[in-house]
GROMACS .gro file of C-alpha atoms in nm:
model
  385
    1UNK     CA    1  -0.347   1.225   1.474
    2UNK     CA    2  -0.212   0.992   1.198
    3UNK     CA    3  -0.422   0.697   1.055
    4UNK     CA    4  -0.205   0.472   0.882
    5UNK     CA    5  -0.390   0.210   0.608
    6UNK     CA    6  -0.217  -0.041   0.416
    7UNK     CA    7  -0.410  -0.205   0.123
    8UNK     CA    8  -0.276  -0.493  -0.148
    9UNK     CA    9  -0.387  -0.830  -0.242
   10UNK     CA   10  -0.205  -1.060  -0.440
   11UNK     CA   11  -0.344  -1.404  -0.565
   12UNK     CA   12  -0.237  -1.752  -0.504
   13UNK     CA   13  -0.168  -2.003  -0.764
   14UNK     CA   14  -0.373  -2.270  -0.583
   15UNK     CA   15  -0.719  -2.133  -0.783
   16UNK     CA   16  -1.046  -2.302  -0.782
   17UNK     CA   17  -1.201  -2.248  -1.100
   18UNK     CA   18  -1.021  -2.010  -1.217
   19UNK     CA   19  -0.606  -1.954  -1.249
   20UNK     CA   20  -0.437  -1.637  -1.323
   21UNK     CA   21  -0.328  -1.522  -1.635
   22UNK     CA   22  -0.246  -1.235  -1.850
   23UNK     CA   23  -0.478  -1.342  -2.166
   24UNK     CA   24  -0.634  -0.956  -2.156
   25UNK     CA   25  -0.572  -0.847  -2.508
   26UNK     CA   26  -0.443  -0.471  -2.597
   27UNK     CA   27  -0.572  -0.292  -2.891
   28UNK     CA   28  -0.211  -0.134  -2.990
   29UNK     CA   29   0.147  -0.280  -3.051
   30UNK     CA   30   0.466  -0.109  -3.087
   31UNK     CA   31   0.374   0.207  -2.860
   32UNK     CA   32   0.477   0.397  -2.617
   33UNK     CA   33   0.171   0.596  -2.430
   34UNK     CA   34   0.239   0.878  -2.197
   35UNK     CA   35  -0.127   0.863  -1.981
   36UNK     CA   36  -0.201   1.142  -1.675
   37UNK     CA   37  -0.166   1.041  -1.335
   38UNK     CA   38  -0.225   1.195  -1.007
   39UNK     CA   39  -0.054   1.115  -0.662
   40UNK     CA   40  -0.302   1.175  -0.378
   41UNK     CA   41  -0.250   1.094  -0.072
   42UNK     CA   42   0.052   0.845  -0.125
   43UNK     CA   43  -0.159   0.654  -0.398
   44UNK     CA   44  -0.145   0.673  -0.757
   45UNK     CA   45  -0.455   0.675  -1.012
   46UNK     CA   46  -0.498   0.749  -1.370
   47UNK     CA   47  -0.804   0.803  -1.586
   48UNK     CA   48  -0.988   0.494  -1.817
   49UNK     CA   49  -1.236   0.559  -2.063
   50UNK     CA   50  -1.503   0.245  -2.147
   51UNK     CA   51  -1.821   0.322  -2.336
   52UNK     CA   52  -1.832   0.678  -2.297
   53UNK     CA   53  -1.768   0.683  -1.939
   54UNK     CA   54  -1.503   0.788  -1.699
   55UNK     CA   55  -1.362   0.530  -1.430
   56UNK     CA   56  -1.089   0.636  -1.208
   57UNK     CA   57  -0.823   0.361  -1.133
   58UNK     CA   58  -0.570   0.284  -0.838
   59UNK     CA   59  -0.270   0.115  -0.958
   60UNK     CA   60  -0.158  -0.132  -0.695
   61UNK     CA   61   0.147  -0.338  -0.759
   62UNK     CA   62   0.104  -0.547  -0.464
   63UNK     CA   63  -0.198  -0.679  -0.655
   64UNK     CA   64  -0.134  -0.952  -0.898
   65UNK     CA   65  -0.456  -0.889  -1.093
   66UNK     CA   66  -0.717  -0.594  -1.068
   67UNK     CA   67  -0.988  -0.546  -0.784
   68UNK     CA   68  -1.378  -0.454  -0.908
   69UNK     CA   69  -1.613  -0.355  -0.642
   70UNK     CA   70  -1.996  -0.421  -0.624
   71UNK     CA   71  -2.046  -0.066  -0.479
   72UNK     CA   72  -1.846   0.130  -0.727
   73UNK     CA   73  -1.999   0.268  -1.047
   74UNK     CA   74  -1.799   0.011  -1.276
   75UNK     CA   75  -2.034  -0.261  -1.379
   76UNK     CA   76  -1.842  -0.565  -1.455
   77UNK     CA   77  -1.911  -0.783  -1.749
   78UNK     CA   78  -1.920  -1.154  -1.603
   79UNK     CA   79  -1.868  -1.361  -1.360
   80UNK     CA   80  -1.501  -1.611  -1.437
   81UNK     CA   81  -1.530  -1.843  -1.171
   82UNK     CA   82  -1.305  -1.834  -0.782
   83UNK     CA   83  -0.987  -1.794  -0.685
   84UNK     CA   84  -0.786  -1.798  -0.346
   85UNK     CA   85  -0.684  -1.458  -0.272
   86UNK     CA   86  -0.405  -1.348  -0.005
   87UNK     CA   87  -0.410  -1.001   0.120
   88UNK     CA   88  -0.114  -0.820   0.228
   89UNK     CA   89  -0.134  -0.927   0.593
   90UNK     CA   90  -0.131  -1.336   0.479
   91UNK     CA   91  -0.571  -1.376   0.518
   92UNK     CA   92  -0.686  -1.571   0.269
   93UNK     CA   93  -1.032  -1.570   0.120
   94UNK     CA   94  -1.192  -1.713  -0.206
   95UNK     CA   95  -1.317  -1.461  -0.380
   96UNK     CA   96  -1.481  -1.440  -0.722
   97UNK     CA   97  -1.294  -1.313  -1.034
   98UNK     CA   98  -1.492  -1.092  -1.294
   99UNK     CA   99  -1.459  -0.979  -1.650
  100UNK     CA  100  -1.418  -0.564  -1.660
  101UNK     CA  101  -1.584  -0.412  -1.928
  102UNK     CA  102  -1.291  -0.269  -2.226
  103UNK     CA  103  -1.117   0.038  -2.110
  104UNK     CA  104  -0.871   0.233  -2.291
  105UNK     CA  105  -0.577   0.395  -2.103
  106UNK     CA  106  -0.400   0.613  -2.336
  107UNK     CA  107  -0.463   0.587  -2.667
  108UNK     CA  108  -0.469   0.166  -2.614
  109UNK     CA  109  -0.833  -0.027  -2.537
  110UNK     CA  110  -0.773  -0.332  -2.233
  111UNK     CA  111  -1.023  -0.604  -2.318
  112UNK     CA  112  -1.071  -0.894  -2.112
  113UNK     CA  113  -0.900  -0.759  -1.805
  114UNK     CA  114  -0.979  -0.978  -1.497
  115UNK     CA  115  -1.036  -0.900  -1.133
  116UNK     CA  116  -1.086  -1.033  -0.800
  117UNK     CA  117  -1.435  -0.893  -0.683
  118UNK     CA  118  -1.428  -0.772  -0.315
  119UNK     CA  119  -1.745  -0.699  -0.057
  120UNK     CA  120  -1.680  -0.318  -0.062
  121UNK     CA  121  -1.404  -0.136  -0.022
  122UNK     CA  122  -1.173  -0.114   0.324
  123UNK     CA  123  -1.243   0.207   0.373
  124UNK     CA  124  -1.403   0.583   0.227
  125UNK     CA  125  -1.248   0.593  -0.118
  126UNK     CA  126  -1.316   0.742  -0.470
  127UNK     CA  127  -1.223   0.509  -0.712
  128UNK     CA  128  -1.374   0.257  -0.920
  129UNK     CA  129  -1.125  -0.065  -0.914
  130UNK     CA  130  -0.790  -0.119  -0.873
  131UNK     CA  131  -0.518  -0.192  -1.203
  132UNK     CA  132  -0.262  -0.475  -1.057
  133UNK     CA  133   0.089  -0.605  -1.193
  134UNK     CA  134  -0.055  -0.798  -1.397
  135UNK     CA  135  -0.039  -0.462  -1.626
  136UNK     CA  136   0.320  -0.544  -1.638
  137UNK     CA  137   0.332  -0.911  -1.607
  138UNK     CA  138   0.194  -0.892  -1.964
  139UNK     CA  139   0.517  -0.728  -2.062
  140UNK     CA  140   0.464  -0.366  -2.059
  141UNK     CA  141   0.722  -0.150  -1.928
  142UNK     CA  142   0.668   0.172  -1.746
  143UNK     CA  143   0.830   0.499  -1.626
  144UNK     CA  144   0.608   0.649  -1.311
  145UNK     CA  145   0.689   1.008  -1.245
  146UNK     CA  146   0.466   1.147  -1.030
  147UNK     CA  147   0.617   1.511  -0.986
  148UNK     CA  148   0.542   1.486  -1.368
  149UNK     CA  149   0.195   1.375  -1.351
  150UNK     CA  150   0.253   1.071  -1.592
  151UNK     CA  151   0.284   0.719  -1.657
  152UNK     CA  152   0.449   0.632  -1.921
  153UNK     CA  153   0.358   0.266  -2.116
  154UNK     CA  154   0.475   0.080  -2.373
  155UNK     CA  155   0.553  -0.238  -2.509
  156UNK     CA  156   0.907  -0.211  -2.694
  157UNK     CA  157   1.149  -0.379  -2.382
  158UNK     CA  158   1.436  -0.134  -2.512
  159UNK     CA  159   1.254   0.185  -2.455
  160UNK     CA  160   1.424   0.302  -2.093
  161UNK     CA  161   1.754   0.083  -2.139
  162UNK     CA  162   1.915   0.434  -2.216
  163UNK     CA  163   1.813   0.554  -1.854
  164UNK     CA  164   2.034   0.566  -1.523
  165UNK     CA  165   1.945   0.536  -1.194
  166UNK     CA  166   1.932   0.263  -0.876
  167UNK     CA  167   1.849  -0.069  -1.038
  168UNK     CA  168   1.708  -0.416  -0.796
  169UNK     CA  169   1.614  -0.695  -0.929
  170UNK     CA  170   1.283  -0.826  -0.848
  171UNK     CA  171   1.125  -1.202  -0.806
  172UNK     CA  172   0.777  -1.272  -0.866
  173UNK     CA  173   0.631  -1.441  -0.549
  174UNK     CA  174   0.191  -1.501  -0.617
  175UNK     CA  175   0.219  -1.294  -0.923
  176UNK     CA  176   0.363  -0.956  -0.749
  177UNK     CA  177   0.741  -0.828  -0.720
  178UNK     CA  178   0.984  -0.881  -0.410
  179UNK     CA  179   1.274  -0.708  -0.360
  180UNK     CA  180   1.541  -0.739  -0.155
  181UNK     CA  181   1.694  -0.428   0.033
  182UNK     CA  182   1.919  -0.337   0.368
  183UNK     CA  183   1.737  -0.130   0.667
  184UNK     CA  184   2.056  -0.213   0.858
  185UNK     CA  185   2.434  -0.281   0.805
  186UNK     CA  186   2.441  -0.603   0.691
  187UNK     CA  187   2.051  -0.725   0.733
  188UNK     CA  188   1.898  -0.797   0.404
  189UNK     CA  189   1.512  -0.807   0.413
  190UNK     CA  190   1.334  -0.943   0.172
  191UNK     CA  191   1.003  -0.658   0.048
  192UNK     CA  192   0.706  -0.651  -0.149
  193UNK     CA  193   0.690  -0.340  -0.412
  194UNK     CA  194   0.362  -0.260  -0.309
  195UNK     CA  195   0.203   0.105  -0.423
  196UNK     CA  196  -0.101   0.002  -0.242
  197UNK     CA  197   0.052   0.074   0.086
  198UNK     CA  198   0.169   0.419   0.117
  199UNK     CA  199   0.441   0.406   0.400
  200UNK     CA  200   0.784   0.452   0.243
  201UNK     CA  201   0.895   0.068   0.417
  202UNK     CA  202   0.753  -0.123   0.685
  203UNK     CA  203   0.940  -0.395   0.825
  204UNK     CA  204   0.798  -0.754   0.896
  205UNK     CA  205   0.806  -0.819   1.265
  206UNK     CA  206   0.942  -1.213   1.192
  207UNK     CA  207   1.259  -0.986   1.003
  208UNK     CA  208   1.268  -0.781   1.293
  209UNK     CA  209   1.312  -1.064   1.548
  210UNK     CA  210   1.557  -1.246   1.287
  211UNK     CA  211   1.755  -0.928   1.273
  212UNK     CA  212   1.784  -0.855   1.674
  213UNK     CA  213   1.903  -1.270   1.696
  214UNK     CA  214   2.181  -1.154   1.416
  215UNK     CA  215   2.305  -0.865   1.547
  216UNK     CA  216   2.284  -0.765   1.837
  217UNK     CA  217   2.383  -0.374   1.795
  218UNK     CA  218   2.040  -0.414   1.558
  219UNK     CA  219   1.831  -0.321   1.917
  220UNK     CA  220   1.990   0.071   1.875
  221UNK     CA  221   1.726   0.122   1.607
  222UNK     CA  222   1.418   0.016   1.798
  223UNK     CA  223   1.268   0.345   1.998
  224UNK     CA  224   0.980   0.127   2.148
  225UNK     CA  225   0.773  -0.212   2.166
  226UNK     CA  226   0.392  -0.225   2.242
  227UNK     CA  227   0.129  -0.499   2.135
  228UNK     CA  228  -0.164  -0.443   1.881
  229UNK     CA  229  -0.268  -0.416   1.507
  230UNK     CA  230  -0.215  -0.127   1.263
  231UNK     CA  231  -0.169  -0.294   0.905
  232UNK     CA  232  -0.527  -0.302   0.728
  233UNK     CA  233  -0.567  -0.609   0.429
  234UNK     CA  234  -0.836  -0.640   0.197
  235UNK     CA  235  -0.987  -0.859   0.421
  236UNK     CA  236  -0.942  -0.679   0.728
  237UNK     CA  237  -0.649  -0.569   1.017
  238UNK     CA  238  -0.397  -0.776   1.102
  239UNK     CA  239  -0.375  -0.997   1.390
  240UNK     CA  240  -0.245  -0.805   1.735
  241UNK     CA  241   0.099  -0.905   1.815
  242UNK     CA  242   0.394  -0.734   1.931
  243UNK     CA  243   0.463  -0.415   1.714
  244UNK     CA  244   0.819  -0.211   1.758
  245UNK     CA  245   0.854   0.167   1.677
  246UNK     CA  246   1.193   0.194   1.464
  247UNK     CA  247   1.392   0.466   1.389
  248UNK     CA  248   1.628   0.312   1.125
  249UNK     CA  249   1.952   0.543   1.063
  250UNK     CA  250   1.944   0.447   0.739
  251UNK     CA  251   1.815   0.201   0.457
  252UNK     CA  252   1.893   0.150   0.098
  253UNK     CA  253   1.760   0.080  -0.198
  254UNK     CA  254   2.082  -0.106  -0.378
  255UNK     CA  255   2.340   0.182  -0.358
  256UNK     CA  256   2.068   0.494  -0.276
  257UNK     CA  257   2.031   0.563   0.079
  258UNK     CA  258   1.687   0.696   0.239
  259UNK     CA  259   1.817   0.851   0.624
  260UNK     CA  260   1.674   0.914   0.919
  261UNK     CA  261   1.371   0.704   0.874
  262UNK     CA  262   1.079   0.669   1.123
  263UNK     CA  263   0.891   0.349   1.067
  264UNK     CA  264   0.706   0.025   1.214
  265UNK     CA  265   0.660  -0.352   1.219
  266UNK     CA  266   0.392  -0.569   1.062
  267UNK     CA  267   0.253  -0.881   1.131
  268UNK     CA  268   0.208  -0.946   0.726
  269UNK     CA  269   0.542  -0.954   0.543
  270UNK     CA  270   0.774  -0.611   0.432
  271UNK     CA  271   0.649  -0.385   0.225
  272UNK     CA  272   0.796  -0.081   0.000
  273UNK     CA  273   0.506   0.130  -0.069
  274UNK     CA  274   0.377   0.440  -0.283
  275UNK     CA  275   0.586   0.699  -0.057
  276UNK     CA  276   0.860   0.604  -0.210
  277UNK     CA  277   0.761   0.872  -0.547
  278UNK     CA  278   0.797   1.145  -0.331
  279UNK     CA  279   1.157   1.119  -0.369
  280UNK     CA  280   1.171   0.958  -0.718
  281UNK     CA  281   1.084   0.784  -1.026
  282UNK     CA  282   0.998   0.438  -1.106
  283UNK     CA  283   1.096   0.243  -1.438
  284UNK     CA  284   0.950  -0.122  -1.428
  285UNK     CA  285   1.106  -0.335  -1.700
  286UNK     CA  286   0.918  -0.660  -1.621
  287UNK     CA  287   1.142  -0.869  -1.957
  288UNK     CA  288   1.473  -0.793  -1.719
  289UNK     CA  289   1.242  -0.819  -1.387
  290UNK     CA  290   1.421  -0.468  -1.242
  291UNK     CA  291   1.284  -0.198  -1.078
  292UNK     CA  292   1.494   0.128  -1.137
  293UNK     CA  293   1.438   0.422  -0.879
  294UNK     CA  294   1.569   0.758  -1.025
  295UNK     CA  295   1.561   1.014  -0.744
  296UNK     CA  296   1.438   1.346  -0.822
  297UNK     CA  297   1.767   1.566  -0.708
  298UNK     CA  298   2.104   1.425  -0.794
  299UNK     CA  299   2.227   1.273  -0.497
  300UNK     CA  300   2.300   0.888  -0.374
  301UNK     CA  301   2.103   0.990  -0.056
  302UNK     CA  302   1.818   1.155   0.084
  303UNK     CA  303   1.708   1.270   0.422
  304UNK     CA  304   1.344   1.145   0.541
  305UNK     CA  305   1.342   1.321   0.870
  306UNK     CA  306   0.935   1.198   0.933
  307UNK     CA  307   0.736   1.183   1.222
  308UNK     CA  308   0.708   0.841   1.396
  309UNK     CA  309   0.318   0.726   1.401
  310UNK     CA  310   0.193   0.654   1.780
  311UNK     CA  311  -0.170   0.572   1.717
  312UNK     CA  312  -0.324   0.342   1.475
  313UNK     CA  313  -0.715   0.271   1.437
  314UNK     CA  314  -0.832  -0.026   1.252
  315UNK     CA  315  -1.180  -0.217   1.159
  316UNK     CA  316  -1.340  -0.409   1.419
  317UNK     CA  317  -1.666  -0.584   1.347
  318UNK     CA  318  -1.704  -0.311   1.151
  319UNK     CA  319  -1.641  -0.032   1.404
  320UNK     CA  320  -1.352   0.216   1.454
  321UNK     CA  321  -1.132   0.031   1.703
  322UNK     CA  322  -0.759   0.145   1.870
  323UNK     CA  323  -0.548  -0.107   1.761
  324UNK     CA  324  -0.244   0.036   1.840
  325UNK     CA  325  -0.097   0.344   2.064
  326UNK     CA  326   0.269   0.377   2.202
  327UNK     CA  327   0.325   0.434   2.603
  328UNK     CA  328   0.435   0.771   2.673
  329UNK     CA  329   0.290   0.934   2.348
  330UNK     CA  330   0.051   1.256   2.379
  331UNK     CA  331  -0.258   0.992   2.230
  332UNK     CA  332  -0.175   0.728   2.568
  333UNK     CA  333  -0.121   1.009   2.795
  334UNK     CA  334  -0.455   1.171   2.661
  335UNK     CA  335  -0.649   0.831   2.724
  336UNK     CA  336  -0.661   0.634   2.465
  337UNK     CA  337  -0.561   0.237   2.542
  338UNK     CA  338  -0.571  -0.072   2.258
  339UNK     CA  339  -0.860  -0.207   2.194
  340UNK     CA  340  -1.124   0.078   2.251
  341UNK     CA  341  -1.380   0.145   2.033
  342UNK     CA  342  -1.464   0.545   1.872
  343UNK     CA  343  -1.855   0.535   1.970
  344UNK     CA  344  -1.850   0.960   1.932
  345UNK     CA  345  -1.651   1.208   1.780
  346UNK     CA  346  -1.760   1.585   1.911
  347UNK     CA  347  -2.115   1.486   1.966
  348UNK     CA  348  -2.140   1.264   1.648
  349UNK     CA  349  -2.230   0.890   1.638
  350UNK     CA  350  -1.935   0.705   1.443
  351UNK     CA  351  -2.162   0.366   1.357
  352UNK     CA  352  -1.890   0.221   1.143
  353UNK     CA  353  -1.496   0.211   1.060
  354UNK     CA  354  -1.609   0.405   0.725
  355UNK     CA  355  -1.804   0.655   0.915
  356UNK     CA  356  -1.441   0.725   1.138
  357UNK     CA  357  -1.263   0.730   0.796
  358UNK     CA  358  -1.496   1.003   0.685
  359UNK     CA  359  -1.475   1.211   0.965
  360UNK     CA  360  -1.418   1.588   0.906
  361UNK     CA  361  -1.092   1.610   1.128
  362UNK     CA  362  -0.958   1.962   1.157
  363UNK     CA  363  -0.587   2.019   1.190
  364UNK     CA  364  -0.466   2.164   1.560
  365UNK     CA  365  -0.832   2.150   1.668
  366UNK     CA  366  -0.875   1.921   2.007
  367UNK     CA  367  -1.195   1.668   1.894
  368UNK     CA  368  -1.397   1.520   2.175
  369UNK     CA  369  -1.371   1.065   2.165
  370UNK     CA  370  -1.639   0.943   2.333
  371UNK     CA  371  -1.513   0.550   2.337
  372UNK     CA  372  -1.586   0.203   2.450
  373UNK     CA  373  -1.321   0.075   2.647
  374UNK     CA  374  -1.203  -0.295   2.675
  375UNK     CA  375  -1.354  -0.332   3.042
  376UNK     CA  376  -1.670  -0.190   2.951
  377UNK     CA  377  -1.631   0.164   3.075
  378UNK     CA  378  -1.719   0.452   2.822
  379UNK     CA  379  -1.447   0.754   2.878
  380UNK     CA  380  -1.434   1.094   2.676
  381UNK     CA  381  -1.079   1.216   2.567
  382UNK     CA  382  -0.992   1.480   2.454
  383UNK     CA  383  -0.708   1.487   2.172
  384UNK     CA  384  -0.550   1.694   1.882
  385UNK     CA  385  -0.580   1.527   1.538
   0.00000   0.00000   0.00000
């Protein structure tokens, strides 16, 4: 059983009391840092040291500024007033912005970093707060290698000009980078470089319907079309709408090709996420506003071959609900419909979305669902993860 969750939050311009910036001071100049990362679970975080203590980052480029939580063990230093924050499926919410206390990432000390301060986090996680693009709207550049384990940071805009590799411009849209890339002859759809969602690309469903109107020879790629939610935002799942299953022959990335491709539609907007390091490196030069992927093996293409997801769960008032499951897959023809909500798992109460999250799933072993369907009837099913 595949869950699927897709996190980012970027930050509108249209602030309350308080309007984003990049005044966060650094301690060094003319360096170039090579800092430890690790790449679990299609995410990236790195190691911060403040006062003597250890606080474990996500770095989330579909964030214009960081994320603190109340809950985590990161105690921030002040309240700096509201802002209007957009998450990646469109929701807005103001939110306050605090003050995190100095860090030092590398051998350089962040003072004054800023962050938008949510209830809790979406789901189970262990990490502190989240490091947004504001890292590099300040004008560092950055090489992320993650079969390397590192990051490497500095501030000298000439420092990976030497390098090759597959170079897009970006545009800044609320603070975070867009790209613009082809999932189909000559479609162009416009993307979000966003390591806070792991799938490789999702497309937008308005691209999708824009893209069947434009050519028609577009509907080969579509496997299937059902109707819920499966994208989860800061503030929640996205609305239920029409979703289609793709299988996209091909998509590229400027003049690198990624075949074979499983994938589906969102209600929020496109999105390249963290999935994409599996199959290369990163250099963000944020003075020329490009993005340069360097793929691990020496090749102009590279064959995906993944599984299609069929089954989706996502918060609903808090509990673990369906919110989406494709006709004719083994999850539909085992029982599960849209909408239901996980009251049980094997015997176990599941009170809340972070309690399903949690669950000790077991590869190839068939759980017991005890759920709350959408005409009131509670069913058991019976289902592989």
């Amino acid at each position: 059983m595949q869950f699927v969750f897709l996190l980012g939050i970027a930050l509108s311009s249209r602030a309350q009391s308080y309007h984003y910036n990049t005044k966060f001071t650094l301690s060094s100049r003319h360096f170039v840092d090579t800092i430890p990362i690790t790449f679990e679970n299609d995410q990236i975080y790195f190691t911060a040291l403040s006062e003597d203590k250890c606080y474990r980052f996500c770095l989330d480029t579909g964030s214009g500024q960081g994320i603190a939580y109340p809950d985590s063990k990161m105690a921030f230093k002040r309240k700096l007033g509201k802002i209007s924050s957009h998450d990646a499926n469109g929701k807005i919410k103001k939110t306050d912005v605090v003050e995190f206390p100095s860090f030092r990432i590398g051998n350089t000390t962040v003072s004054g970093y800023a962050g938008t301060l949510l209830n809790t986090h979406v789901m189970h996680t262990e990490y502190d707060g989240v490091v947004g693009f504001d890292l590099f709207n300040k004008g560092l550049s950055a090489k992320i290698d993650v079969r390397e384990g590192v990051m490497i940071l500095t501030d000298n805009p000439n420092y990976f000009s030497q390098e090759k590799g597959h170079v897009i411009k970006y545009k800044l849209e609320r603070w975070v980078p867009y790209v613009t890339i082809s999932p189909y002859g000559e479609c162009k759809d416009k993307a979000r470089f966003d390591t806070g969602s792991r799938r490789l690309y999702v497309m937008s469903e308005e691209s999708r319907r824009l893209f069947s109107s434009q050519d028609s020879s577009f509907t080969s790629q579509i496997e299937g079309i059902s109707y819920g939610s499966r994208a989860i935002g800061s503030f929640g799942a996205e609305r239920a709408d029409e979703v289609a299953f793709l299988h996209l022959d091909e998509w590229k990335w400027q003049d690198f090709t990624f075949c074979n491709y499983h994938t589906l539609t969102t209600q929020g907007i496109s999105r390249i996420g963290a999935e994409i390091f599996n199959y290369g490196s990163i250099i963000i030069n944020p003075r020329r506003k490009t993005l340069t992927f360097q793929p691990y093996e020496d090749n102009a293409e590279v064959e995906v071959g993944n599984k299609q997801m069929n089954i989706a769960f996502v918060p609903q008032d808090n509990k673990a609900a369906v919110g989406l499951v494709w006709e004719g897959s083994p999850h539909y023809k085992n029982g599960f419909r849209q909408g239901d909500i996980i009251l049980s798992i094997d015997g176990d109460d599941v009170h809340s979305f972070q309690d399903f999250v949690s669950y000790p799933f077991i590869k190839s072993y068939i759980h017991t669902f005890t759920v709350l369907g959408k005409d009131g009837e509670i069913r058991n099913i019976k289902s592989e993860r």
